[in-house]
Short mmCIF file of C-alpha atoms in Angstrom, two decimals:
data_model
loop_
_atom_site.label_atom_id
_atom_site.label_comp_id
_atom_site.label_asym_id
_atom_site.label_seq_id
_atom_site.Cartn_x
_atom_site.Cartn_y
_atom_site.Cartn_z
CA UNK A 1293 9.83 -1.26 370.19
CA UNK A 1294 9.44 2.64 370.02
CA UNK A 1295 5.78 1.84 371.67
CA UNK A 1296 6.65 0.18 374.22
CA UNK A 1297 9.93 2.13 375.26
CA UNK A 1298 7.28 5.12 375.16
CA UNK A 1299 4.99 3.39 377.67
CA UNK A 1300 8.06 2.76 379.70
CA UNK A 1301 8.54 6.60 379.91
CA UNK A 1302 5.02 7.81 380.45
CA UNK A 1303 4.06 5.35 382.67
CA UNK A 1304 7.04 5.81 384.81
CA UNK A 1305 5.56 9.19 384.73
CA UNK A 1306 2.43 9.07 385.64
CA UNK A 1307 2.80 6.48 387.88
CA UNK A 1308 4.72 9.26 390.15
CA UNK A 1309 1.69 11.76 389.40
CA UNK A 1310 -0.67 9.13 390.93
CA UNK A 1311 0.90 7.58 393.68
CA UNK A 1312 -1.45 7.38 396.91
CA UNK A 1313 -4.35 7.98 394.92
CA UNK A 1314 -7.65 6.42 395.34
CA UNK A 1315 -8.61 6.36 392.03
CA UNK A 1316 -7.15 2.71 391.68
CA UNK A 1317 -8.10 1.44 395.00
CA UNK A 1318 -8.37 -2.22 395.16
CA UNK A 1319 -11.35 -1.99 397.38
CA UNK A 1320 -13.61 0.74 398.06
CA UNK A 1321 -12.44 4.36 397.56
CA UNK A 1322 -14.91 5.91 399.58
CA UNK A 1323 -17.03 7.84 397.04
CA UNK A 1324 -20.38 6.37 396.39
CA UNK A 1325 -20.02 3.84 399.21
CA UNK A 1326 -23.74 3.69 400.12
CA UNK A 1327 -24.28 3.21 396.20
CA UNK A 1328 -21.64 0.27 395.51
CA UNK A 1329 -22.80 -1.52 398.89
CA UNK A 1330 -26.17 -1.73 397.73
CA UNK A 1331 -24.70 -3.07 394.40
CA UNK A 1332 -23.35 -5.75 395.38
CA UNK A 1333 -25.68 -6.57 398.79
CA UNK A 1334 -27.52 -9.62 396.66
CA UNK A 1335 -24.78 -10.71 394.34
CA UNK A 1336 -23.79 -14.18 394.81
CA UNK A 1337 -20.43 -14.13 393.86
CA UNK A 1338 -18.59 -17.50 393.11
CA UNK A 1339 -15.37 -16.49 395.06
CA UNK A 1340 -13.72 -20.23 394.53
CA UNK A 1341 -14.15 -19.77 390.73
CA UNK A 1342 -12.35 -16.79 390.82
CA UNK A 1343 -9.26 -17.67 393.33
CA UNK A 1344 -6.40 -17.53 391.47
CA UNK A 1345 -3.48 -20.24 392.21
CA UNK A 1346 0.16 -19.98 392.93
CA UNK A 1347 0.61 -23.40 392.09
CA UNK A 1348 0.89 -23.50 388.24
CA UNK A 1349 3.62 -20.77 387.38
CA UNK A 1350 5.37 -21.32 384.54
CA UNK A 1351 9.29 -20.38 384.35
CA UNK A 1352 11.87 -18.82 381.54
CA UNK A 1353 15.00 -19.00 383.25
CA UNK A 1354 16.75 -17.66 380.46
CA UNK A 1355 15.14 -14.05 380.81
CA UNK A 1356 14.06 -14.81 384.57
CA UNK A 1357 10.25 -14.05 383.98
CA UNK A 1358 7.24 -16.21 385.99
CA UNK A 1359 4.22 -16.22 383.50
CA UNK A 1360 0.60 -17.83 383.69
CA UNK A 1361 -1.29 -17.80 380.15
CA UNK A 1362 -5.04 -19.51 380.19
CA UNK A 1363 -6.49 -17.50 383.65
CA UNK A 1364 -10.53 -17.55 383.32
CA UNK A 1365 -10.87 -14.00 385.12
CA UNK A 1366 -14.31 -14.43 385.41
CA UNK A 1367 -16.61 -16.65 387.21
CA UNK A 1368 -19.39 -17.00 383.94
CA UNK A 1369 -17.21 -16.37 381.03
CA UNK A 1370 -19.64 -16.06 378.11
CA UNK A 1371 -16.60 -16.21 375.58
CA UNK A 1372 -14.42 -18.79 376.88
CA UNK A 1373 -11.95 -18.71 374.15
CA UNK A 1374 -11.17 -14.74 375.08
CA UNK A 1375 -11.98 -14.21 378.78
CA UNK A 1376 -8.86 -15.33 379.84
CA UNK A 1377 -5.33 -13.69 380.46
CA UNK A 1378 -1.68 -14.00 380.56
CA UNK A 1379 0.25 -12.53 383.76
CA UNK A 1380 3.78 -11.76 383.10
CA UNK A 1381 6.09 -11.25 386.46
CA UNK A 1382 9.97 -10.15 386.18
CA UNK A 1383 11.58 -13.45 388.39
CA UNK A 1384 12.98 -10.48 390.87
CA UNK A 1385 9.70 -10.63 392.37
CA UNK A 1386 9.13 -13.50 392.91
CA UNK A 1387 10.26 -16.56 395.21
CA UNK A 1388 9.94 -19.76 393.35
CA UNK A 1389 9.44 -23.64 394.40
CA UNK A 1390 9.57 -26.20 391.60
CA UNK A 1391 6.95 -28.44 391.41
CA UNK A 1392 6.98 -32.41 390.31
CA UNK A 1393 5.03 -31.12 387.34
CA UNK A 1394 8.10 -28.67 386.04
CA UNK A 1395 5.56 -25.74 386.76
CA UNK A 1396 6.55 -23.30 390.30
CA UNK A 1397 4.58 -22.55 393.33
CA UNK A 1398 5.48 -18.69 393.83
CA UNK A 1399 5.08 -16.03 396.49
CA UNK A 1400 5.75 -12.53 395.90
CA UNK A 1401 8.81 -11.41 397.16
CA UNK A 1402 9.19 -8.05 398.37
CA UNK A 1403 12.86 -6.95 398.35
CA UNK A 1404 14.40 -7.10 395.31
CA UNK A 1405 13.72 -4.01 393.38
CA UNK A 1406 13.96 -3.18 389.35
CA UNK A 1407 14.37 0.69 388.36
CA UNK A 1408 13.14 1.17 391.70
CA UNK A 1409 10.30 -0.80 392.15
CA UNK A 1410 9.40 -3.79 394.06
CA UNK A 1411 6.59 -6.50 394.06
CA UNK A 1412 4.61 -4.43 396.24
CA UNK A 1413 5.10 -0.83 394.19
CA UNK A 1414 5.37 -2.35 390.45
CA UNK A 1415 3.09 -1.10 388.42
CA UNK A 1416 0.71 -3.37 386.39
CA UNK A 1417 -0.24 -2.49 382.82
CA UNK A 1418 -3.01 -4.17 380.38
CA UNK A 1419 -2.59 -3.48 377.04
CA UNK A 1420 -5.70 -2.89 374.51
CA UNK A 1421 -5.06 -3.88 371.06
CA UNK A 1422 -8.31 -3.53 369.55
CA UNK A 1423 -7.96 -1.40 366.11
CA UNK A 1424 -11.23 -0.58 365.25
CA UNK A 1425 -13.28 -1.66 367.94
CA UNK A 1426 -12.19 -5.54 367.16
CA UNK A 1427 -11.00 -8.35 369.67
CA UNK A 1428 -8.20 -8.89 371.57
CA UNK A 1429 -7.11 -12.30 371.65
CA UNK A 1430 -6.20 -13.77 374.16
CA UNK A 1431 -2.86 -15.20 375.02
CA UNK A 1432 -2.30 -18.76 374.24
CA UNK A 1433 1.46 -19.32 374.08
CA UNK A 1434 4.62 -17.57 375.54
CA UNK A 1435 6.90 -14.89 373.98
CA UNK A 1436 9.45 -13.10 375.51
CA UNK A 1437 9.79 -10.60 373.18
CA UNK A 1438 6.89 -9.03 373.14
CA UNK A 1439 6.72 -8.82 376.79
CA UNK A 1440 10.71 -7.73 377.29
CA UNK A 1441 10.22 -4.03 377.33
CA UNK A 1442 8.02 -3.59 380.26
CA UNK A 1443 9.41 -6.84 382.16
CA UNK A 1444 12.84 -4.89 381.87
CA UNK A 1445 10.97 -1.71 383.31
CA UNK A 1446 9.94 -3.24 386.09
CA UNK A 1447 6.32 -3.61 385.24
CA UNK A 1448 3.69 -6.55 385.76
CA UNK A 1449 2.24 -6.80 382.34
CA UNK A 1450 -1.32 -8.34 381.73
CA UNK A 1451 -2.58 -9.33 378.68
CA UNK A 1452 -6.55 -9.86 378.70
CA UNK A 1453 -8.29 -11.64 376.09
CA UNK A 1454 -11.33 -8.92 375.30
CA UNK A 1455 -14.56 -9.64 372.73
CA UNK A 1456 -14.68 -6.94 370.02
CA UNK A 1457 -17.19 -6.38 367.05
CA UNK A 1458 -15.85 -8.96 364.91
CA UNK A 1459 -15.94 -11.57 367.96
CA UNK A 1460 -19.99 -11.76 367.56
CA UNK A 1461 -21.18 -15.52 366.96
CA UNK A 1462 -24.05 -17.22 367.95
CA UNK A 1463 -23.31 -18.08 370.99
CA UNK A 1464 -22.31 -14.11 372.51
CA UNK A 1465 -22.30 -10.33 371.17
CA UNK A 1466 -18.82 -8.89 370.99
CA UNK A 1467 -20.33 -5.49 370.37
CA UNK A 1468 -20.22 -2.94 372.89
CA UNK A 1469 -19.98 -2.63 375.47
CA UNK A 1470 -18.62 -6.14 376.16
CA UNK A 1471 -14.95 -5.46 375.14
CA UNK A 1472 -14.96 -2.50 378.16
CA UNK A 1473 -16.87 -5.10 380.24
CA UNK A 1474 -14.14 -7.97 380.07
CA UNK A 1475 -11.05 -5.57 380.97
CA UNK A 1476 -13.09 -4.52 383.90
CA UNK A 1477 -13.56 -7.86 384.91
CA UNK A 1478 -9.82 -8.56 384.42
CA UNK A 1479 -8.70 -5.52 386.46
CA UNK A 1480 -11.53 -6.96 389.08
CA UNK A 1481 -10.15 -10.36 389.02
CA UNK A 1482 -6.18 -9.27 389.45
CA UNK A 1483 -7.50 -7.18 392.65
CA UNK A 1484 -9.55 -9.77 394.16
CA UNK A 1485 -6.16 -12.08 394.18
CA UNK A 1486 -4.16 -8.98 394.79
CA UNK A 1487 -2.68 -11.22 398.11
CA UNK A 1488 -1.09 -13.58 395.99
CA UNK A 1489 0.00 -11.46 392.77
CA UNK A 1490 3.17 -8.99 393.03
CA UNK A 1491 2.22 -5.45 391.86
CA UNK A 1492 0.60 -2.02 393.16
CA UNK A 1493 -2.95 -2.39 392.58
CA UNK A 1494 -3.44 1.21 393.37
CA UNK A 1495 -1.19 2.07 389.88
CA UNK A 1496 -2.92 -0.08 387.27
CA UNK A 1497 -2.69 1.36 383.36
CA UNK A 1498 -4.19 0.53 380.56
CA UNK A 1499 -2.86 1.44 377.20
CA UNK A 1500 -4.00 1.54 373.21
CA UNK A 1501 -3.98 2.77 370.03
CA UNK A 1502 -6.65 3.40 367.84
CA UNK A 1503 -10.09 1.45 368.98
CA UNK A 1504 -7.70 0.15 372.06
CA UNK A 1505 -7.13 3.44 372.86
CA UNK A 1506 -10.50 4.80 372.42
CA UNK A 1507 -11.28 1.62 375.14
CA UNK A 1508 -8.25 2.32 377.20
CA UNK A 1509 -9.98 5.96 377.25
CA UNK A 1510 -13.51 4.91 378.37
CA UNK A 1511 -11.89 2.52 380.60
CA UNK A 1512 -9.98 4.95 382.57
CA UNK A 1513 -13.12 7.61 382.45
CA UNK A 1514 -15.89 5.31 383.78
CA UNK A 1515 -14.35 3.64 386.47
CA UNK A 1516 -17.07 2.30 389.07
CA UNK A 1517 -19.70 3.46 387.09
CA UNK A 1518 -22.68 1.55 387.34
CA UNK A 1519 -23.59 1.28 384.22
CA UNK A 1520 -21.47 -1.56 383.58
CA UNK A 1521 -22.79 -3.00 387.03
CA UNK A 1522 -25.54 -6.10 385.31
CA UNK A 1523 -22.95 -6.72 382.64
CA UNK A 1524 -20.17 -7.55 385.12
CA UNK A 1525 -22.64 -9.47 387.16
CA UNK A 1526 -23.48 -11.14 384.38
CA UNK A 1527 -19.97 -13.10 383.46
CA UNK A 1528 -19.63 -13.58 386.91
CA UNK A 1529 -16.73 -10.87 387.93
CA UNK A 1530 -15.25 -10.06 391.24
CA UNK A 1531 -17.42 -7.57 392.54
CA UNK A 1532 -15.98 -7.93 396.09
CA UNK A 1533 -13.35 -9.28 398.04
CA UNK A 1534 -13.32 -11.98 400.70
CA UNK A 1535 -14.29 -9.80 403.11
CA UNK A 1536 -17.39 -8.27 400.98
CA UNK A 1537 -16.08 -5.06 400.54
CA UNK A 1538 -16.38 -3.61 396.97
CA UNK A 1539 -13.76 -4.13 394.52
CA UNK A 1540 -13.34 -1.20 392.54
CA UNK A 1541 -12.26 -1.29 388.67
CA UNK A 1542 -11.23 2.47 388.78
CA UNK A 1543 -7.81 2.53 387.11
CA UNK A 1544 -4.72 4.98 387.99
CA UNK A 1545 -3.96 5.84 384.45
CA UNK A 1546 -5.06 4.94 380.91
CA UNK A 1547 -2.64 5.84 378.07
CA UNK A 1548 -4.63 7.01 374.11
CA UNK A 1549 -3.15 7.94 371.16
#
């Protein structure tokens, strides 16, 4: 699509503006370090819950893509039926073992490239299709096509399920700002498993239109802040990584029209 051949372009873009910058660091940057320690110095984090496996890849040999749909990215998910996500890998990236099950143990590999990049420099984009300030669903089933243009870039492409205003039940609010909240908890969880997932976690995007971009907007302008610090905590996100350094959910680049 026109949309997606344009993300192509300006990510491509910016992801050459931004390259080496800490704004995406996967840990911490080094700017409020005192602050974020002290954030996180009494969280008890359940690390297990949120260790993602190589074990269960799924495989479309046809277009050469690795997928996983179904990924709880948070520990406490208040919304189980949208905090998870789909990861979407071009097969260049990846080495593959076949399973009894049909599914693939992978490993990133780190030599083949695509338009230049390779598992380690990829970037990795999360879209935000929330028109109006709704929900984003999350993935459920597999599609190439609506994953082709960026897989064909060279991109990782993750698709978060994310509550929105007309996700509010009885059970959970989907009002702000618990859409924000669950794609910084999906950013969180893809850098706290950053070891086993191709991409350069350091060049993240986000990109919407509409409500999604408005989100994609305050997504991109309050990374770290700490005013989304007790609603992280409180779904259970990946506030640091196995070695309890802070995990930051400051993005690279966030794309708003």
């Amino acid at each position: 699509t026109m949309l997606a051949l344009f993300l192509v372009v300006s990510v491509t873009a910016m992801f050459s503006s931004c390259g080496g910058s800490d704004a995406g660091s996967g840990s911490d940057s080094g700017s409020g370090t005192d602050s974020q320690a002290a954030m996180i110095e009494n969280y008890d984090q359940d690390s297990s819950a949120l260790t993602f496996s190589n074990a269960k890849w799924e495989y479309d040999s046809t277009n050469d893509v690795y997928y996983r749909i179904g990924i709880s990215y948070c520990a406490k998910p208040e919304a189980e039926d949208y905090e998870t996500m789909g990861i979407y890998v071009p097969g260049k990236y990846m080495t593959g073992k076949k399973n009894s099950d049909g599914t693939y143990t992978c490993t990133p590999d780190k030599d083949n490239k695509i338009e230049g990049y390779t598992a380690a420099t990829a970037p990795v984009v999360f879209p935000v299709n929330t028109p109006g300030y709704s929900s984003q669903q999350a993935p459920t089933s597999y599609d190439y096509s609506s994953v082709q243009s960026y897989i064909e870039a060279g991109y990782i492409y993750v698709c978060a399920g994310l509550r929105g205003r007309d996700s509010t039940c009885s059970d959970y609010s989907g009002a702000a700002p618990w859409g924000v909240t669950d794609l910084k908890a999906a950013v969180r969880y893809y850098r706290f498993n950053s070891s086993k997932l191709p991409g350069d976690t350091d060049s993240i995007f986000t990109f919407g239109h509409s409500g999604g971009g408005a989100q994609s907007a305050v997504t991109g302008a309050s990374g770290d802040s700490s005013l989304y610090y007790d609603y992280l905590t409180t779904i259970g996100a990946a506030m640091y990584d196995k070695d309890k350094n802070y995990i930051s959910d400051a993005i690279c680049g966030a794309m708003c029209w």
